Amino acid sequence: MSEEADTVGTLQARLILGACEFTAERIRRGRDVAFEPECYMTAWARTQGQARLRRIAHGWRAEPSRLILRTLDSLRWLRGTGYLLVADPASATNFDNLIISWALPGDFDSQGGYSDRYFGLAARDVPRTLWFLLLVDGSPPLKLAPNVRIFCRDTLDARARCANATPIRVQGVSARDALPRPRRCSSIVAHAHAVAEAITIELRRTTIRKVLVPYEGQPFQHAAFLAAKRHDPKIETIGYMHAVLPALPTDYVFRAGAPERLLVNGTGQAEILSGQLGWPAQNVQAIPSLRYARDREPAFAGRVLLPYACDSEAIAVAFEAYVRAAPEGSMPRWEVRIHPVMAGDARHRALAQRLEAIAGRYASRMCEDPEVARQTVIFGATAAVIEALERGFEVVHICSVPLFERHSTQIWTHLEVQELAPGVYRYRLRVPGAYITFGAPREAASLLGIDAA
């Protein structure tokens, strides 16, 4: 596909420009772009930011969706139940660094020790680092390591398990020096301010030199960075790009609350950030990945990878069309892999079973030849596309919404793109290592500049 004929890539480039102009216009109007929901313009999830992108792309036709999502956000704010900050009664208070990350119940061992999938570190390995963890699902563990804190929703179950929890108000900021009061009735803004309040509580107990976050441009991350700098301007704020930039990376437009230093997995990602998204070049540093290790190759061969958010019907139809059109014996025997965070979701499990049944109906297209085994089919917006390419796999990418999900040469200059059918693409990496420099897990602490045990 020639660059001139790549209409999707041209539209994506215009969307990035529109996103930057929208952010600049909000700044001129005195808005809090650090955590305003529409300034977090993620293309891969149904958010207010995605609705704003659709508004930029399609004009007034997209306005009803934007208004609906904004109304739903306000209704969630009205129903908000607040948050808890959970710590062990005998927890330590003498730390040098603070890491803000996410956690699932399976990330903890029986003693409350925590292992982080984003930085590739365990809490026990960095005892001078305090871990502030947003619990994504479930209830807090009964035990917590001395350097672990949990931030979770204030529910009856959480209170029953954690009698020592500190309540955090959701509709205001009781710790007055955390951040100015929010000006919008928004659950997203309220959540960001609640995180800032809880962070401020922890910062008052110790002397922190660095605050580190697996950075995604989310409002609560900006609120945490701003609260840290408000508490002590000498604190260094560091973001780590734990995955790969989205195909359409508008959620990473540089704005207030961004970290002073952003660590990324490859020079090609640094080029996109500084060349197209407004990041000062001196603020972005390419390092060997803390998450992607060469000697820990994931199971991509013969896999169909489902994204975090997906349209089940569209995926099933597209997959059947792709398999039906394939020549005899040209594919491996497909196995469907659900996104790790959605492994317990009934819809995703049902979709995986449906795709495997489709593959079974076209068994003649598949074979056991090892030469075709290093193929993978990837759906939707996901970092797995670039990771698989960097690991040498043949990647077919099936997109429900190519404008938001497809990689284009206008943004990803080290890729070649071939359109196999509408919404179906094959990529080739021109420069191996351009987007991911594989690292070693043992180097994580030193690359982050924190002390290990």
mmCIF file of N, CA, C and O in Angstrom, residues 5-40:
data_model
loop_
_atom_site.group_PDB
_atom_site.id
_atom_site.type_symbol
_atom_site.label_atom_id
_atom_site.label_comp_id
_atom_site.label_asym_id
_atom_site.label_seq_id
_atom_site.Cartn_x
_atom_site.Cartn_y
_atom_site.Cartn_z
ATOM 1 N N ALA A 5 -1.900 6.453 -0.999
ATOM 2 C CA ALA A 5 -3.210 5.809 -1.022
ATOM 3 C C ALA A 5 -3.724 5.490 0.378
ATOM 4 O O ALA A 5 -4.840 5.008 0.522
ATOM 5 N N ASP A 6 -2.925 5.751 1.390
ATOM 6 C CA ASP A 6 -3.287 5.370 2.746
ATOM 7 C C ASP A 6 -4.188 6.432 3.370
ATOM 8 O O ASP A 6 -3.744 7.296 4.111
ATOM 9 N N THR A 7 -5.481 6.344 3.059
ATOM 10 C CA THR A 7 -6.428 7.332 3.576
ATOM 11 C C THR A 7 -6.531 7.254 5.086
ATOM 12 O O THR A 7 -6.625 8.286 5.768
ATOM 13 N N VAL A 8 -6.519 6.039 5.651
ATOM 14 C CA VAL A 8 -6.608 5.885 7.096
ATOM 15 C C VAL A 8 -5.441 6.602 7.777
ATOM 16 O O VAL A 8 -5.622 7.331 8.750
ATOM 17 N N GLY A 9 -4.225 6.419 7.256
ATOM 18 C CA GLY A 9 -3.066 7.078 7.854
ATOM 19 C C GLY A 9 -3.166 8.588 7.792
ATOM 20 O O GLY A 9 -2.797 9.290 8.747
ATOM 21 N N THR A 10 -3.672 9.126 6.681
ATOM 22 C CA THR A 10 -3.850 10.576 6.560
ATOM 23 C C THR A 10 -4.852 11.091 7.578
ATOM 24 O O THR A 10 -4.630 12.121 8.229
ATOM 25 N N LEU A 11 -5.955 10.359 7.745
ATOM 26 C CA LEU A 11 -6.962 10.760 8.728
ATOM 27 C C LEU A 11 -6.416 10.658 10.144
ATOM 28 O O LEU A 11 -6.731 11.496 11.006
ATOM 29 N N GLN A 12 -5.609 9.642 10.431
ATOM 30 C CA GLN A 12 -5.012 9.514 11.762
ATOM 31 C C GLN A 12 -4.092 10.695 12.068
ATOM 32 O O GLN A 12 -4.105 11.234 13.172
ATOM 33 N N ALA A 13 -3.293 11.091 11.065
ATOM 34 C CA ALA A 13 -2.407 12.241 11.261
ATOM 35 C C ALA A 13 -3.216 13.502 11.550
ATOM 36 O O ALA A 13 -2.846 14.324 12.408
ATOM 37 N N ARG A 14 -4.346 13.658 10.853
ATOM 38 C CA ARG A 14 -5.210 14.813 11.116
ATOM 39 C C ARG A 14 -5.832 14.742 12.505
ATOM 40 O O ARG A 14 -6.011 15.769 13.176
ATOM 41 N N LEU A 15 -6.176 13.536 12.948
ATOM 42 C CA LEU A 15 -6.748 13.382 14.285
ATOM 43 C C LEU A 15 -5.744 13.756 15.367
ATOM 44 O O LEU A 15 -6.097 14.377 16.374
ATOM 45 N N ILE A 16 -4.485 13.375 15.188
ATOM 46 C CA ILE A 16 -3.460 13.749 16.150
ATOM 47 C C ILE A 16 -3.332 15.266 16.211
ATOM 48 O O ILE A 16 -3.278 15.860 17.304
ATOM 49 N N LEU A 17 -3.307 15.908 15.060
ATOM 50 C CA LEU A 17 -3.245 17.368 15.027
ATOM 51 C C LEU A 17 -4.475 17.976 15.705
ATOM 52 O O LEU A 17 -4.365 18.916 16.499
ATOM 53 N N GLY A 18 -5.658 17.405 15.427
ATOM 54 C CA GLY A 18 -6.880 17.896 16.053
ATOM 55 C C GLY A 18 -6.872 17.717 17.554
ATOM 56 O O GLY A 18 -7.351 18.578 18.303
ATOM 57 N N ALA A 19 -6.334 16.595 18.032
ATOM 58 C CA ALA A 19 -6.253 16.347 19.470
ATOM 59 C C ALA A 19 -5.329 17.359 20.140
ATOM 60 O O ALA A 19 -5.623 17.871 21.235
ATOM 61 N N CYS A 20 -4.196 17.643 19.499
ATOM 62 C CA CYS A 20 -3.269 18.648 20.051
ATOM 63 C C CYS A 20 -3.921 20.029 20.079
ATOM 64 O O CYS A 20 -3.779 20.777 21.061
ATOM 65 N N GLU A 21 -4.651 20.369 19.020
ATOM 66 C CA GLU A 21 -5.310 21.678 18.962
ATOM 67 C C GLU A 21 -6.430 21.769 20.002
ATOM 68 O O GLU A 21 -6.618 22.829 20.625
ATOM 69 N N PHE A 22 -7.176 20.681 20.214
ATOM 70 C CA PHE A 22 -8.231 20.675 21.226
ATOM 71 C C PHE A 22 -7.638 20.897 22.615
ATOM 72 O O PHE A 22 -8.169 21.691 23.414
ATOM 73 N N THR A 23 -6.530 20.211 22.919
ATOM 74 C CA THR A 23 -5.877 20.386 24.216
ATOM 75 C C THR A 23 -5.401 21.824 24.391
ATOM 76 O O THR A 23 -5.579 22.429 25.463
ATOM 77 N N ALA A 24 -4.794 22.389 23.347
ATOM 78 C CA ALA A 24 -4.313 23.775 23.423
ATOM 79 C C ALA A 24 -5.471 24.746 23.633
ATOM 80 O O ALA A 24 -5.347 25.723 24.402
ATOM 81 N N GLU A 25 -6.604 24.477 22.984
ATOM 82 C CA GLU A 25 -7.767 25.349 23.150
ATOM 83 C C GLU A 25 -8.314 25.270 24.570
ATOM 84 O O GLU A 25 -8.717 26.283 25.161
ATOM 85 N N ARG A 26 -8.307 24.084 25.156
ATOM 86 C CA ARG A 26 -8.756 23.927 26.543
ATOM 87 C C ARG A 26 -7.815 24.692 27.497
ATOM 88 O O ARG A 26 -8.270 25.284 28.475
ATOM 89 N N ILE A 27 -6.538 24.666 27.220
ATOM 90 C CA ILE A 27 -5.587 25.401 28.047
ATOM 91 C C ILE A 27 -5.882 26.904 27.974
ATOM 92 O O ILE A 27 -5.877 27.612 28.995
ATOM 93 N N ARG A 28 -6.150 27.400 26.772
ATOM 94 C CA ARG A 28 -6.459 28.830 26.609
ATOM 95 C C ARG A 28 -7.717 29.217 27.387
ATOM 96 O O ARG A 28 -7.835 30.360 27.854
ATOM 97 N N ARG A 29 -8.631 28.271 27.551
ATOM 98 C CA ARG A 29 -9.867 28.554 28.294
ATOM 99 C C ARG A 29 -9.709 28.319 29.791
ATOM 100 O O ARG A 29 -10.685 28.421 30.540
ATOM 101 N N GLY A 30 -8.502 27.983 30.233
ATOM 102 C CA GLY A 30 -8.238 27.811 31.659
ATOM 103 C C GLY A 30 -8.737 26.512 32.234
ATOM 104 O O GLY A 30 -8.933 26.411 33.456
ATOM 105 N N ARG A 31 -8.891 25.485 31.406
ATOM 106 C CA ARG A 31 -9.392 24.202 31.898
ATOM 107 C C ARG A 31 -8.252 23.358 32.455
ATOM 108 O O ARG A 31 -7.091 23.522 32.086
ATOM 109 N N ASP A 32 -8.621 22.419 33.337
ATOM 110 C CA ASP A 32 -7.640 21.518 33.952
ATOM 111 C C ASP A 32 -7.390 20.338 33.011
ATOM 112 O O ASP A 32 -7.943 19.243 33.183
ATOM 113 N N VAL A 33 -6.563 20.535 32.003
ATOM 114 C CA VAL A 33 -6.344 19.489 31.005
ATOM 115 C C VAL A 33 -5.626 18.289 31.597
ATOM 116 O O VAL A 33 -5.619 17.212 30.987
ATOM 117 N N ALA A 34 -5.017 18.432 32.767
ATOM 118 C CA ALA A 34 -4.319 17.302 33.383
ATOM 119 C C ALA A 34 -5.271 16.139 33.629
ATOM 120 O O ALA A 34 -4.914 14.979 33.393
ATOM 121 N N PHE A 35 -6.462 16.425 34.107
ATOM 122 C CA PHE A 35 -7.391 15.334 34.399
ATOM 123 C C PHE A 35 -8.797 15.574 33.871
ATOM 124 O O PHE A 35 -9.749 14.927 34.300
ATOM 125 N N GLU A 36 -8.955 16.470 32.912
ATOM 126 C CA GLU A 36 -10.250 16.585 32.233
ATOM 127 C C GLU A 36 -10.474 15.328 31.395
ATOM 128 O O GLU A 36 -9.630 14.946 30.579
ATOM 129 N N PRO A 37 -11.618 14.643 31.567
ATOM 130 C CA PRO A 37 -11.828 13.361 30.886
ATOM 131 C C PRO A 37 -11.678 13.421 29.375
ATOM 132 O O PRO A 37 -11.138 12.499 28.764
ATOM 133 N N GLU A 38 -12.120 14.496 28.739
ATOM 134 C CA GLU A 38 -12.058 14.562 27.277
ATOM 135 C C GLU A 38 -10.642 14.806 26.760
ATOM 136 O O GLU A 38 -10.401 14.669 25.560
ATOM 137 N N CYS A 39 -9.725 15.165 27.631
ATOM 138 C CA CYS A 39 -8.333 15.348 27.200
ATOM 139 C C CYS A 39 -7.546 14.047 27.279
ATOM 140 O O CYS A 39 -6.402 13.996 26.813
ATOM 141 N N TYR A 40 -8.128 13.012 27.884
ATOM 142 C CA TYR A 40 -7.525 11.677 27.850
ATOM 143 C C TYR A 40 -8.136 10.963 26.651
ATOM 144 O O TYR A 40 -9.062 10.167 26.773
#
